[in-house]
mmCIF file of C-alpha atoms in Angstrom:
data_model
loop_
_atom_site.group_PDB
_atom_site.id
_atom_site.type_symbol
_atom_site.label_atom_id
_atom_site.label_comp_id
_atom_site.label_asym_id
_atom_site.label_seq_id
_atom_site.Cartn_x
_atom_site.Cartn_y
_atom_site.Cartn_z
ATOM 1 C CA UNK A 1 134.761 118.352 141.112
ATOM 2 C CA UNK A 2 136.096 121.545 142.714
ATOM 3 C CA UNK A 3 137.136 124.439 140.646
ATOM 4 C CA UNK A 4 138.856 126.703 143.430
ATOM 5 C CA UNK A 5 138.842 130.360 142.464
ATOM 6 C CA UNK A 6 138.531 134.075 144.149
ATOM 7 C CA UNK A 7 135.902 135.036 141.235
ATOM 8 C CA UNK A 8 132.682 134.178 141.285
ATOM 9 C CA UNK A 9 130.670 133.201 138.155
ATOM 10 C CA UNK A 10 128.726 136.295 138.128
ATOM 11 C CA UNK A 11 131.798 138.270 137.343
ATOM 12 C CA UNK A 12 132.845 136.521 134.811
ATOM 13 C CA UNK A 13 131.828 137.800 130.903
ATOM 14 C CA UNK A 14 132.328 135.819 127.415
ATOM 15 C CA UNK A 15 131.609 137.779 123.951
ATOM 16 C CA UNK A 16 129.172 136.608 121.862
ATOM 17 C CA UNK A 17 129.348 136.580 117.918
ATOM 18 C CA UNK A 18 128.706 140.035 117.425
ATOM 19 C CA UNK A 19 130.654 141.657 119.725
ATOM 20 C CA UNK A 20 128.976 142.327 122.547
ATOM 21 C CA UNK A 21 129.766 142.008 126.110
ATOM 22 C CA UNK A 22 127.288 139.136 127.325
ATOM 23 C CA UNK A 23 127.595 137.970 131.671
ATOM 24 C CA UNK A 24 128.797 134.650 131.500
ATOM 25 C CA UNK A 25 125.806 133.304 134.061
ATOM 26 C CA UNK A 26 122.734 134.380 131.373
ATOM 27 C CA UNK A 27 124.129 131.606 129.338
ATOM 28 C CA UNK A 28 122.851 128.990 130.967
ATOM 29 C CA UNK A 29 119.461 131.203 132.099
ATOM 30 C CA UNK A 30 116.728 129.223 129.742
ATOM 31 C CA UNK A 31 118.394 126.345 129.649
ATOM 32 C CA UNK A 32 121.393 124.108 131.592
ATOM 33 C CA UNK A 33 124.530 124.153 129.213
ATOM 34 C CA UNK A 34 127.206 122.072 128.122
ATOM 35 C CA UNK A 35 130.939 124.511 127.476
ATOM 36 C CA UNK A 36 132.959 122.928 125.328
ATOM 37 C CA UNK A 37 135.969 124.616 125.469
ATOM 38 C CA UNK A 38 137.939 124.518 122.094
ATOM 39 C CA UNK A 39 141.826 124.711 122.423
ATOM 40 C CA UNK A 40 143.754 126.907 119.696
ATOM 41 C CA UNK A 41 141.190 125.789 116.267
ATOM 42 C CA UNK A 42 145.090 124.649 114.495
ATOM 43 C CA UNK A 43 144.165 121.418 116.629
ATOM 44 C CA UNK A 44 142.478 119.220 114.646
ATOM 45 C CA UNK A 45 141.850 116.831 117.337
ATOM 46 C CA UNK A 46 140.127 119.213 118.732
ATOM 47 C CA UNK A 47 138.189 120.390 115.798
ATOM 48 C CA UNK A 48 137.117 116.791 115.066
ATOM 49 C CA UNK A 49 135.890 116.377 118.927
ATOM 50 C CA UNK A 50 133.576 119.444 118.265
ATOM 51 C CA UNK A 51 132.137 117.666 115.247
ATOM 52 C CA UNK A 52 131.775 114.527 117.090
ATOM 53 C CA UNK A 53 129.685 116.771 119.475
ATOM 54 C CA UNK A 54 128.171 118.532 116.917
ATOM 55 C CA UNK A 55 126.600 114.951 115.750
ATOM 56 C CA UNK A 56 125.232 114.730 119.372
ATOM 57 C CA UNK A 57 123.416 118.109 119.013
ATOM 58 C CA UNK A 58 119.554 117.048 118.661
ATOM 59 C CA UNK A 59 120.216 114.281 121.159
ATOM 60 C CA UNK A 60 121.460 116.949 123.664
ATOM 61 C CA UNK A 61 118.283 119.430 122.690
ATOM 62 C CA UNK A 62 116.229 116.316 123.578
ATOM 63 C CA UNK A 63 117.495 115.805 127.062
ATOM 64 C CA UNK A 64 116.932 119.587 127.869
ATOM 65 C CA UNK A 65 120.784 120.788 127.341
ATOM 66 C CA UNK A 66 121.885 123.160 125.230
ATOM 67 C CA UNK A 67 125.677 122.957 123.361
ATOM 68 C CA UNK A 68 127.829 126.255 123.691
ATOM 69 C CA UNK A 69 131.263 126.784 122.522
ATOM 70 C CA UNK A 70 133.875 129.303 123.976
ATOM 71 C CA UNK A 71 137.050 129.951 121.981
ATOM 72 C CA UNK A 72 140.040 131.858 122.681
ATOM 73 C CA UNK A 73 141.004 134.338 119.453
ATOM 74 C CA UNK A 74 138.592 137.049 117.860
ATOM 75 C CA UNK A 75 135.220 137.345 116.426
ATOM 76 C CA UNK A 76 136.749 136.602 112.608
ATOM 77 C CA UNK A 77 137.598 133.441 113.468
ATOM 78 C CA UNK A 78 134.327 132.347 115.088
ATOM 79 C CA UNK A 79 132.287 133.417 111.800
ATOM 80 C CA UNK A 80 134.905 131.709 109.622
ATOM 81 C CA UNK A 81 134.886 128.337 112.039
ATOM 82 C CA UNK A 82 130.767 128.337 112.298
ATOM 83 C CA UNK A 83 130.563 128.516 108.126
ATOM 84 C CA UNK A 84 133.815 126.100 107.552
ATOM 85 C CA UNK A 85 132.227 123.613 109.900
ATOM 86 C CA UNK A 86 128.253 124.107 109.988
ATOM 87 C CA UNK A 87 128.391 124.526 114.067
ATOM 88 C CA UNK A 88 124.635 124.519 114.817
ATOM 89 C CA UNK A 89 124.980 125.642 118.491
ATOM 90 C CA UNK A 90 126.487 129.282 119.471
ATOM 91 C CA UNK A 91 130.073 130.119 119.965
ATOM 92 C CA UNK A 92 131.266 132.566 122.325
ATOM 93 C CA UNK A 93 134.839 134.134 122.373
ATOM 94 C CA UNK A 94 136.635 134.601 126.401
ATOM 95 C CA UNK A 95 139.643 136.696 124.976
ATOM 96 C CA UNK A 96 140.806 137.229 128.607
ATOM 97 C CA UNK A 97 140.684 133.626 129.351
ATOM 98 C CA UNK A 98 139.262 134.043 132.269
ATOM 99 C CA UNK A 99 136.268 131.710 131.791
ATOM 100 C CA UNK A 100 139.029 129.113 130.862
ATOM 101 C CA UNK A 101 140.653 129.810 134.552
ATOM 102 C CA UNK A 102 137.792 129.411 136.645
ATOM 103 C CA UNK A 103 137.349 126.052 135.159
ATOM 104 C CA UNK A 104 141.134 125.250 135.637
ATOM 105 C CA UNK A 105 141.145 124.763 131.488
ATOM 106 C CA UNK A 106 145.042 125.905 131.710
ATOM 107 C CA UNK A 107 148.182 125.711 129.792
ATOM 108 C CA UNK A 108 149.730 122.632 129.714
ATOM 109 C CA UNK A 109 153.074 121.470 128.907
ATOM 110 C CA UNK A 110 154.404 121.250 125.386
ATOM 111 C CA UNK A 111 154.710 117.551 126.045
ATOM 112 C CA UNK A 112 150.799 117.187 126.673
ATOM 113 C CA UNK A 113 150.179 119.221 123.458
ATOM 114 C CA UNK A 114 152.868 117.919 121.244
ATOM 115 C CA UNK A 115 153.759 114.389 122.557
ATOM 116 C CA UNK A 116 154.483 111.392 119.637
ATOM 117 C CA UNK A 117 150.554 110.356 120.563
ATOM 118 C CA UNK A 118 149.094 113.846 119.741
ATOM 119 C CA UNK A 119 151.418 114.223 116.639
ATOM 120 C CA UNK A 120 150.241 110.571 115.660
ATOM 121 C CA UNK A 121 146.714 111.612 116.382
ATOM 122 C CA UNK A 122 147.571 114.945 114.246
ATOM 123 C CA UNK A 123 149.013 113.193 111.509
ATOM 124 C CA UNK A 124 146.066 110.403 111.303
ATOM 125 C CA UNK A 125 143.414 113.270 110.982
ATOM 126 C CA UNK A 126 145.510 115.483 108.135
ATOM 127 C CA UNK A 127 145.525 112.133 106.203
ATOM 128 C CA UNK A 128 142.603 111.692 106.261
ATOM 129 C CA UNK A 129 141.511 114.912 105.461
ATOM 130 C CA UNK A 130 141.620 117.256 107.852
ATOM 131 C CA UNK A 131 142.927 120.530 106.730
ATOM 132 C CA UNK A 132 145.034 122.722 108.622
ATOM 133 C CA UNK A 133 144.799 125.991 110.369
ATOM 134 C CA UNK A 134 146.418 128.944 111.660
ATOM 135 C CA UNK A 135 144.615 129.475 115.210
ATOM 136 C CA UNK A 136 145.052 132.403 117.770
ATOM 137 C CA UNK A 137 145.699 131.822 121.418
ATOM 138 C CA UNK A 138 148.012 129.684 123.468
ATOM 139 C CA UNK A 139 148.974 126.267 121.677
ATOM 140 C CA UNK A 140 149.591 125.201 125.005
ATOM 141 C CA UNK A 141 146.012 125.256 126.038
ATOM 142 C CA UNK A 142 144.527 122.537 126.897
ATOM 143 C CA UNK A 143 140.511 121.877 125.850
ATOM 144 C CA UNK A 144 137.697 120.536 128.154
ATOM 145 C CA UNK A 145 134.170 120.462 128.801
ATOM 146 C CA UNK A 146 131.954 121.520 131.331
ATOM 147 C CA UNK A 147 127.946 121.632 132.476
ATOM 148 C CA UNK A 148 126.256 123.772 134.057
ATOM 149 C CA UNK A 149 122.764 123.285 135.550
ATOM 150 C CA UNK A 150 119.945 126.416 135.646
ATOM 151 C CA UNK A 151 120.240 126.669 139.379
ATOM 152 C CA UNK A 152 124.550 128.033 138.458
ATOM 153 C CA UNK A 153 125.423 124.536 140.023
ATOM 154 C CA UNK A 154 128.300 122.952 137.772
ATOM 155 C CA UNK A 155 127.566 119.437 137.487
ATOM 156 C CA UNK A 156 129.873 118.261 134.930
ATOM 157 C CA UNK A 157 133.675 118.871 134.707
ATOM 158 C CA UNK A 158 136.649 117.483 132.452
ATOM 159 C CA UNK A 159 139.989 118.721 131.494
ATOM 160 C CA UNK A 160 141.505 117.318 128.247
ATOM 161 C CA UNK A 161 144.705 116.205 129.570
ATOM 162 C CA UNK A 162 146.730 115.278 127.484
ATOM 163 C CA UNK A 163 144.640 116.878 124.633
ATOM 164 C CA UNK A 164 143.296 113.748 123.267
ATOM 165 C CA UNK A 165 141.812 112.610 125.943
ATOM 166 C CA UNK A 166 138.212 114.106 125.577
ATOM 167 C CA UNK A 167 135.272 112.256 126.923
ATOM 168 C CA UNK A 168 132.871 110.287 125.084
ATOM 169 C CA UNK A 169 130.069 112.476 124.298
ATOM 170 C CA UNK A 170 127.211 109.749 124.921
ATOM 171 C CA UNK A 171 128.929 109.138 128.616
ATOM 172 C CA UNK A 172 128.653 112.511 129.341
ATOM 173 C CA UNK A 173 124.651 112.734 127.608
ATOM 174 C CA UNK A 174 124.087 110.071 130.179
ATOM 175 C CA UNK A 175 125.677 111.500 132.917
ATOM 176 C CA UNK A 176 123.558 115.159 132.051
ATOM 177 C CA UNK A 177 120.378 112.665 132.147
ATOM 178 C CA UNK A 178 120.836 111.696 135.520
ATOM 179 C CA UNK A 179 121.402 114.925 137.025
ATOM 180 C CA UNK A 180 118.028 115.999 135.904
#
């Protein structure tokens, strides 16, 4: 995986659920971390990936990762996402997108966001009970996941492209495993 960019990580910065300003490379200081980087939160595809992650949590914890998630938007919607969805690992806000850059987690088309498959996909999940959303950010977004070791070293990288195609969390729990 190459992620070409003029920053380095060090200058990058996220904001955590409070507010504050937190350096983007003490996130992964105690522990190696997997990003999962949520699109606009109106995606339910992508809200229902996060859960599916969310039920891979402990299993994570176990194998010495730790879960973060980085949002686009504000600070409101974090606190109202964590309580609608019980989101046991923290959530981080890059309102500047530039954490979403360096990883090359860019816009997309409006055909790779809003295709017959994703509105299929959409329209499966609202039936079945998925409510919807207002978000803030880009809808054209796309969503991805990345891992980062404790040495800064990224060892994991995928770009949701078109936005249903996220990776099966236990493939990627496996792949983490073997790059311990």
């Amino acid at each position: 995986m190459t992620v070409v960019t003029s920053n380095p990580m060090t200058d990058l910065w996220v904001l955590n659920e409070t507010g504050e300003r937190v350096g983007f490379e003490s996130l992964w200081q105690e522990k190696p971390i997997l990003i999962f980087f949520m699109r606009n939160i109106g995606c339910g595809i992508c809200r229902q990936t996060l859960l599916n992650l969310r039920d891979y949590d402990q299993a994570f914890k176990d194998a010495g990762w730790q879960i973060v998630v980085l949002m686009m938007g504000n600070l409101e919607l974090v606190s109202r996402f964590r309580s609608m969805y019980n989101i046991p690992f923290p959530i981080y806000v890059d309102q500047s997108l530039q954490v979403y850059d360096y990883f090359e987690i860019v816009e997309g088309s409006w055909l790779q966001v809003l295709s017959p498959q994703v509105l299929m996909r959409q329209a499966k999940l609202l039936v079945g009970g998925m409510e919807l959303l207002n978000g803030a950010g880009s809808m054209r977004r796309l969503g991805g996941a990345a891992a980062i070791n404790r040495a800064g070293q990224i060892v994991y990288h995928h770009v949701a492209n078109p936005i249903y195609r996220y990776p099966e969390w236990s493939s990627v729990l496996q792949t983490l495993q073997q790059t311990n």
